[in-house]
Amino acid sequence: KNVDKESLKLCQRLFAKILSMAGMVDNLMASIASAAKSASAVGYLANIAKEHSVLTAAQGLIERAISISSSSDDDLGDRTNLTLQYMHLMELTYAHQKAFDAFKGFVSKYPKLKVKQVTNQQVLDIIKGIKNVSDPKVLRGVSLDCPKWKPVSMLCDQGKCQVTIPALARTVVEDNKKKQAGDSHGAAQDRERQSKTSYTTLELDLLALWFTAIKIMYNAGCIQALSAVIELLEPLRQNQELHLTSIRNEHAYYCTIATILMNWESKLPSVEFEEKGKSKTHNNIYLCADSHSQAPAWQPIEYKGKKGHLIPVLVTGLKCWHLRAGCTFFTKKQFENAVQSIPDGSTVIFGFGEIDCREGILVAVAQNKYKNVEEGIKTNVSVYIEALEEVALANNFQVYVHPIVPVLDVTREMVKKFTRELKIRVEESKYLQYLDFFDQLLDENDGLREEFALDGTHLNPKYVRLLEKSINSSSTAVVETKKN
């Protein structure tokens, strides 16, 4: 039967709330009888739980689904997709080791599964010696458990933007441009294109699995082995419009990370981490952000006279709007988990808002949820500031706020408006400090400076020198403890 979208969303939200209660997963399995034996059906229920941040129930359900699919090799499609779901779920809790182990287990069990000429066995041969995905030796490039590090060579679509602007968002942007030019003709037309790919659904899921493993390894610091994996997979992307397929998100992260690693030198960073009972000899800074956390990740930085590195804390797909009170979307839960993963008293840079500028606010305006872009910006910035102030106070963080990244031409005016409001609000706060280097990213024609271009979406790691100068020139703010 046809169910309207809002009714379906309400049913799913209520279902997830029920699953959050103790013992309800077992009760559910008992009540749905034969459907409980379908791996895809149980996986679907797990996804509903995940979408509404009921992560414990989601993990229980996805593990059941994987167990069901493991009993037969008849449908490798289910098992591949469910393993991918599990890895994404582990990302939400920063359980990188569990995600990595699940990936190794899958490629070990199905070594002959392949996309064109590339098999799981070939991927496994590269990573099989790695036991700890966060092993500092693998991060520094001195491990004997995997191939030696070498810079990533040329990519088949180097520099190509891998994100798309939603049709509704484009409508608002283009209508605003027409108004400014005195042209009041109709709204922009939807120009979404169909993907041209020769891959089957199973092959796309397997590619997504490999791409996600690269993403997890990169963010866990398992860098040394990545160039070999990327070199193996890169030919599979030629003449395939993967950015327009169901795995566009996984593909986008692969492209970003591969492009970043092209810009790395032959020697990997000598990152040091704090050890209990030992004096602090370095100043690592945590960078908690969406995909814009990836380019500056692991880059060296000097802060307050001590050397350190930027440690990535990725929150995939988070919008400022998701941080509002009462939101149950899983990205907010991941943000909360991200904060918990960072040691109390740390220096943290938060970098969110670009997705709000690219789609969130513009789509909301097109849907008449705000009377104009300015109202949407003020609302979203207020949500963001309130959330960051709460985090700073609760965790004794020294919080710096990253300006919105102005890479995309089509949204740059929107980004400039958002950044102006963000700067004003941060400078009014007693608990936050603004990193004021936005204008230095742009040239005299208001375009992105060429030296900071990377992939059409993200900044080149070279921009970290601007960040370093800004964070050291900022006045030292002491996070006050809430009284009474």
XYZ file of C-alpha atoms in Angstrom:
484
model
C 0.000 0.000 0.000
C 1.048 3.556 -0.633
C 2.035 5.394 2.531
C 2.732 9.106 2.523
C 6.265 10.150 3.433
C 5.422 11.899 6.714
C 3.359 8.968 8.010
C 6.185 6.563 7.187
C 8.702 8.777 8.994
C 6.460 8.914 12.064
C 6.039 5.122 12.098
C 9.788 4.595 11.785
C 10.505 7.077 14.582
C 8.035 5.341 16.913
C 9.405 1.925 15.932
C 12.946 3.027 16.761
C 11.804 4.409 20.114
C 10.279 1.036 20.976
C 13.511 -0.724 19.979
C 15.437 1.461 22.428
C 13.652 -0.266 25.320
C 15.371 -3.176 27.064
C 14.674 -6.595 25.562
C 12.682 -5.274 22.616
C 15.004 -6.634 19.917
C 14.427 -10.193 21.162
C 10.693 -9.527 21.417
C 10.689 -8.186 17.873
C 12.464 -11.230 16.478
C 9.976 -13.522 18.198
C 6.986 -11.586 16.884
C 7.908 -11.319 13.196
C 8.328 -15.087 12.798
C 9.503 -16.057 9.299
C 10.610 -12.500 8.482
C 13.219 -12.874 11.244
C 14.931 -15.414 9.011
C 15.383 -12.931 6.169
C 18.758 -11.211 6.315
C 17.595 -8.296 4.157
C 14.460 -7.756 6.277
C 16.412 -7.701 9.538
C 19.003 -5.443 7.925
C 16.246 -3.026 6.916
C 15.024 -2.858 10.529
C 18.604 -2.282 11.690
C 18.871 0.684 9.334
C 15.701 2.245 10.779
C 17.156 1.920 14.280
C 20.446 3.474 13.140
C 18.774 6.400 11.378
C 17.120 7.333 14.689
C 20.279 6.869 16.810
C 19.192 3.642 18.522
C 22.656 2.255 17.909
C 22.690 -0.648 20.387
C 19.563 -2.135 18.829
C 20.911 -1.421 15.338
C 24.116 -3.301 16.103
C 22.206 -6.263 17.536
C 19.973 -6.448 14.477
C 22.750 -6.066 11.914
C 24.800 -8.768 13.644
C 21.769 -11.074 13.485
C 21.312 -10.264 9.807
C 24.964 -11.031 9.060
C 24.670 -14.310 10.951
C 21.618 -15.266 8.881
C 23.354 -14.392 5.607
C 26.498 -16.283 6.636
C 24.595 -19.559 6.754
C 24.427 -19.612 2.967
C 26.645 -18.392 0.137
C 23.672 -18.213 -2.231
C 23.226 -14.460 -1.866
C 26.548 -12.732 -1.511
C 24.761 -9.470 -2.248
C 23.064 -9.495 1.168
C 26.267 -10.366 3.001
C 28.273 -7.684 1.206
C 25.693 -4.966 1.835
C 25.202 -5.973 5.471
C 28.947 -5.907 6.126
C 29.013 -2.418 4.630
C 26.135 -1.382 6.924
C 27.984 -2.795 9.919
C 31.173 -0.890 9.073
C 29.233 2.368 8.751
C 27.546 1.668 12.085
C 30.908 1.152 13.767
C 32.031 4.506 12.358
C 29.294 6.165 14.412
C 30.851 4.939 17.656
C 34.490 5.299 16.529
C 34.922 1.529 16.835
C 37.469 1.552 14.013
C 39.001 -1.744 15.111
C 35.649 -3.569 14.976
C 34.973 -2.151 11.526
C 38.422 -3.165 10.310
C 38.098 -6.672 11.765
C 34.705 -7.102 10.075
C 36.228 -6.039 6.772
C 39.179 -8.422 7.106
C 36.797 -11.213 8.039
C 34.696 -10.595 4.937
C 37.559 -10.456 2.436
C 39.085 -13.542 4.069
C 35.858 -15.538 3.791
C 35.187 -14.547 0.183
C 38.666 -14.232 -1.378
C 37.455 -14.831 -4.957
C 34.765 -12.150 -4.902
C 35.866 -9.492 -7.366
C 35.201 -6.389 -9.409
C 36.689 -6.875 -12.864
C 40.236 -8.115 -12.271
C 40.526 -7.084 -8.602
C 39.711 -9.679 -5.933
C 39.210 -9.629 -2.188
C 42.328 -11.791 -1.937
C 44.463 -9.054 -3.471
C 43.140 -6.526 -0.950
C 43.674 -9.003 1.879
C 47.279 -9.611 0.812
C 47.996 -5.936 1.497
C 46.323 -5.635 4.927
C 46.426 -9.148 6.400
C 49.485 -8.440 8.574
C 47.860 -5.439 10.278
C 46.319 -6.407 13.604
C 45.853 -2.994 15.217
C 44.285 -0.482 12.828
C 45.565 2.355 15.038
C 49.107 1.031 15.348
C 51.414 4.106 15.568
C 54.032 2.239 13.512
C 51.601 1.991 10.580
C 50.771 5.677 10.950
C 54.450 6.625 10.900
C 55.281 4.285 8.011
C 57.729 2.038 9.860
C 55.631 -1.124 10.199
C 56.879 -4.435 8.812
C 53.307 -5.797 8.675
C 52.273 -4.212 5.371
C 53.817 -2.807 2.162
C 56.047 0.228 2.448
C 54.477 3.649 2.048
C 54.871 5.560 -1.164
C 52.983 8.661 -2.325
C 49.817 8.007 -4.328
C 50.332 8.523 -8.053
C 47.983 10.182 -10.547
C 44.218 9.614 -10.218
C 42.029 9.077 -13.276
C 39.790 12.091 -12.481
C 42.126 14.209 -10.389
C 40.584 17.472 -9.223
C 37.019 16.563 -10.222
C 34.290 17.714 -7.828
C 32.513 14.623 -6.474
C 29.544 16.330 -4.788
C 26.286 17.457 -6.346
C 24.080 20.374 -5.336
C 20.432 19.312 -4.737
C 18.000 20.614 -7.344
C 16.023 22.641 -4.779
C 19.211 24.241 -3.483
C 20.273 25.146 -7.018
C 16.857 26.731 -7.528
C 17.389 29.171 -4.651
C 20.987 29.969 -5.667
C 20.138 30.570 -9.320
C 16.964 32.521 -8.545
C 18.975 34.816 -6.265
C 21.519 35.348 -9.040
C 18.730 36.183 -11.486
C 17.186 38.665 -9.065
C 20.558 40.356 -8.615
C 20.928 40.516 -12.405
C 17.386 41.805 -12.881
C 16.213 38.557 -14.459
C 12.990 37.226 -12.961
C 12.462 34.293 -15.304
C 11.615 30.843 -13.957
C 13.546 28.719 -11.470
C 16.480 26.500 -12.343
C 15.675 23.198 -13.920
C 16.711 19.919 -12.323
C 19.726 18.704 -14.279
C 20.470 15.507 -12.391
C 22.025 12.969 -14.745
C 21.731 9.235 -14.697
C 24.933 7.402 -13.882
C 26.819 5.563 -16.582
C 28.303 2.472 -14.966
C 28.715 -1.101 -16.076
C 28.822 -2.489 -12.547
C 26.170 -4.678 -10.943
C 24.657 -3.920 -7.542
C 26.935 -6.511 -5.945
C 30.017 -5.005 -7.581
C 29.025 -1.508 -6.454
C 28.569 -2.722 -2.872
C 31.943 -4.446 -2.963
C 33.560 -1.244 -4.210
C 31.792 0.657 -1.435
C 33.158 -1.844 1.076
C 36.724 -1.336 -0.165
C 36.311 2.460 -0.240
C 34.918 2.469 3.311
C 37.851 0.386 4.542
C 40.178 3.082 3.164
C 38.160 5.787 4.940
C 38.275 3.920 8.260
C 41.982 3.141 7.967
C 42.826 6.755 7.117
C 40.904 8.164 10.077
C 42.289 5.526 12.453
C 45.833 6.396 11.358
C 46.475 3.210 9.373
C 48.204 5.168 6.613
C 51.163 3.079 5.470
C 49.097 0.463 3.603
C 46.740 2.878 1.874
C 48.820 3.748 -1.171
C 49.024 0.076 -2.153
C 45.245 -0.400 -1.790
C 44.501 2.784 -3.757
C 46.888 1.752 -6.532
C 45.037 -1.583 -6.746
C 41.552 -0.055 -6.886
C 42.167 3.033 -9.013
C 41.804 1.328 -12.460
C 38.275 0.233 -11.459
C 37.067 3.845 -11.485
C 38.020 4.623 -15.080
C 35.030 5.455 -17.306
C 32.610 4.868 -14.427
C 30.428 7.714 -13.114
C 30.460 6.392 -9.564
C 29.642 9.824 -8.129
C 26.122 9.405 -9.548
C 25.482 5.905 -8.165
C 24.185 4.484 -4.894
C 27.772 4.452 -3.569
C 28.483 8.130 -4.311
C 29.238 8.922 -0.659
C 31.754 6.103 -0.240
C 33.288 6.996 -3.579
C 33.558 10.685 -2.638
C 35.541 9.842 0.517
C 37.813 7.533 -1.456
C 38.542 10.302 -3.978
C 39.165 12.885 -1.263
C 41.562 10.674 0.689
C 43.397 9.469 -2.434
C 43.836 13.056 -3.616
C 45.078 14.142 -0.196
C 47.644 11.346 -0.149
C 48.905 12.477 -3.558
C 49.982 15.659 -1.788
C 51.833 13.865 0.997
C 55.588 13.492 0.999
C 57.551 10.260 0.948
C 57.891 10.343 4.737
C 54.799 9.855 6.889
C 54.105 12.111 9.914
C 55.797 11.268 13.228
C 52.666 11.651 15.326
C 53.056 11.286 19.091
C 50.168 10.533 21.434
C 49.848 11.246 25.131
C 50.667 8.430 27.529
C 49.332 8.305 31.057
C 51.909 9.125 33.676
C 54.218 10.914 31.242
C 54.665 14.655 30.822
C 53.184 16.235 27.711
C 55.883 17.037 25.171
C 53.614 17.807 22.204
C 50.460 19.755 21.424
C 48.116 17.689 19.291
C 44.895 19.429 18.297
C 41.691 17.559 17.546
C 39.830 18.615 14.403
C 36.177 17.590 14.689
C 34.451 18.226 11.379
C 32.621 16.715 8.429
C 34.583 15.677 5.339
C 36.603 18.895 5.679
C 38.441 17.180 8.545
C 40.188 14.937 6.035
C 42.576 17.282 4.205
C 44.250 18.724 7.339
C 44.248 15.320 9.094
C 47.614 14.219 10.521
C 49.309 17.438 9.337
C 52.060 18.844 11.600
C 51.235 22.007 13.536
C 52.981 24.090 16.171
C 50.748 25.369 18.948
C 51.818 27.399 21.973
C 55.481 26.695 21.251
C 55.107 22.911 21.071
C 54.958 20.699 18.004
C 52.002 18.438 17.391
C 49.602 17.201 14.737
C 45.966 17.665 13.749
C 44.046 14.555 14.809
C 40.891 13.965 12.726
C 37.560 13.279 14.403
C 35.225 12.767 11.467
C 31.452 13.215 11.800
C 30.139 12.234 8.386
C 27.313 14.375 7.008
C 26.631 16.484 10.098
C 24.726 19.718 9.575
C 24.576 22.439 12.225
C 20.804 21.977 12.138
C 21.182 18.380 13.364
C 22.582 19.713 16.674
C 19.255 21.256 17.700
C 17.469 20.035 20.821
C 15.185 17.079 20.166
C 16.876 15.924 16.949
C 17.234 12.125 16.830
C 19.068 11.840 13.502
C 22.146 9.623 13.777
C 24.639 12.343 12.844
C 23.849 14.133 16.111
C 24.509 10.916 18.022
C 27.822 10.548 16.200
C 28.716 14.123 17.171
C 28.043 13.233 20.817
C 30.199 10.115 20.453
C 32.912 12.210 18.797
C 33.009 14.576 21.767
C 33.228 11.624 24.161
C 36.165 10.198 22.197
C 38.242 13.367 22.768
C 40.099 13.611 26.123
C 38.818 16.226 28.573
C 40.784 19.456 28.518
C 41.848 19.067 24.885
C 42.194 21.785 22.294
C 39.525 21.170 19.674
C 38.717 22.832 16.363
C 35.124 22.382 15.220
C 34.404 22.733 11.502
C 30.760 22.317 10.507
C 28.311 24.347 8.424
C 29.447 23.763 4.829
C 26.690 21.196 4.243
C 24.117 23.618 5.665
C 25.333 26.144 3.074
C 25.406 23.640 0.230
C 21.993 22.100 0.745
C 20.377 22.350 4.199
C 19.379 26.010 4.369
C 18.839 26.439 0.634
C 16.499 23.450 0.467
C 14.622 24.677 3.568
C 14.133 28.094 1.956
C 12.849 26.447 -1.224
C 10.379 24.520 0.944
C 9.261 27.772 2.662
C 10.573 26.713 6.067
C 12.407 30.046 6.260
C 11.230 33.292 4.688
C 14.717 33.862 3.269
C 18.346 32.715 3.401
C 19.239 35.248 6.126
C 16.673 33.814 8.526
C 17.944 30.301 7.830
C 21.538 31.318 8.502
C 20.742 33.024 11.801
C 18.726 30.017 12.982
C 21.400 27.464 12.079
C 24.293 29.491 13.462
C 22.403 29.886 16.756
C 21.941 26.113 16.993
C 25.646 25.576 16.260
C 26.925 28.140 18.775
C 24.691 26.833 21.548
C 25.889 23.262 20.949
C 29.581 24.240 20.917
C 29.305 26.314 24.081
C 27.674 23.401 25.866
C 30.438 21.041 24.691
C 33.183 23.473 25.750
C 31.799 23.858 29.254
C 31.011 20.187 29.817
C 34.440 18.925 28.680
C 36.783 21.791 29.581
C 37.723 22.069 25.915
C 39.658 24.970 24.458
C 37.353 25.438 21.455
C 38.217 27.103 18.168
C 35.691 27.488 15.353
C 36.832 26.892 11.775
C 35.453 29.201 9.055
C 33.234 27.644 6.411
C 35.278 26.346 3.481
C 34.639 28.478 0.327
C 35.644 25.964 -2.345
C 32.453 25.543 -4.377
C 31.816 28.454 -6.743
C 28.054 27.950 -6.770
C 27.649 28.342 -2.992
C 30.429 30.853 -2.241
C 28.100 33.809 -1.689
C 26.032 31.676 0.673
C 29.199 30.595 2.496
C 30.336 34.209 2.869
C 26.997 35.191 4.423
C 27.074 32.220 6.803
C 30.692 32.906 7.765
C 29.992 36.577 8.548
C 27.197 35.605 10.927
C 29.287 32.792 12.421
C 32.217 35.121 13.117
C 29.972 37.672 14.838
C 28.375 35.039 17.050
C 31.660 33.328 17.979
C 33.272 36.636 18.893
C 30.304 37.364 21.186
C 30.850 34.064 23.018
C 32.924 33.778 26.197
C 33.745 30.140 25.498
C 34.656 30.013 21.806
C 37.341 31.533 19.577
C 37.116 32.131 15.852
C 39.917 31.195 13.452
C 39.966 34.293 11.286
C 41.645 33.288 8.013
C 38.635 33.031 5.664
C 39.614 36.048 3.529
C 43.114 34.646 3.028
C 41.651 31.647 1.194
C 40.293 33.871 -1.584
C 42.065 35.739 -4.377
C 41.470 39.281 -5.639
C 38.593 38.030 -7.818
C 36.848 36.389 -4.867
C 37.727 32.913 -6.103
C 39.579 30.202 -4.207
C 43.327 30.776 -4.339
C 44.867 28.223 -6.678
C 47.383 26.961 -4.131
C 44.546 25.866 -1.852
C 42.628 23.897 -4.512
C 42.468 20.126 -4.090
C 39.512 18.243 -5.543
C 36.873 20.851 -6.290
C 35.265 20.353 -2.875
C 37.937 20.458 -0.159
C 40.963 22.587 0.665
C 44.517 21.514 -0.048
C 46.438 20.520 3.123
C 48.707 23.499 2.388
C 46.114 25.755 4.001
C 47.107 24.419 7.432
C 49.801 27.096 7.600
C 47.002 29.706 7.654
C 45.209 27.761 10.373
C 48.412 27.486 12.398
C 49.078 31.214 12.211
C 45.502 32.024 13.175
C 45.283 29.683 16.144
C 48.546 30.968 17.579
C 47.604 34.606 17.142
C 44.233 34.154 18.839
C 44.048 35.321 22.417
C 44.084 32.478 24.913
C 40.616 31.895 26.246
C 40.060 30.047 29.477
C 36.913 27.988 29.499
C 34.974 29.093 32.552
C 33.327 26.533 34.772
C 29.615 26.985 35.122
C 28.687 28.052 38.622
C 25.443 27.521 40.386
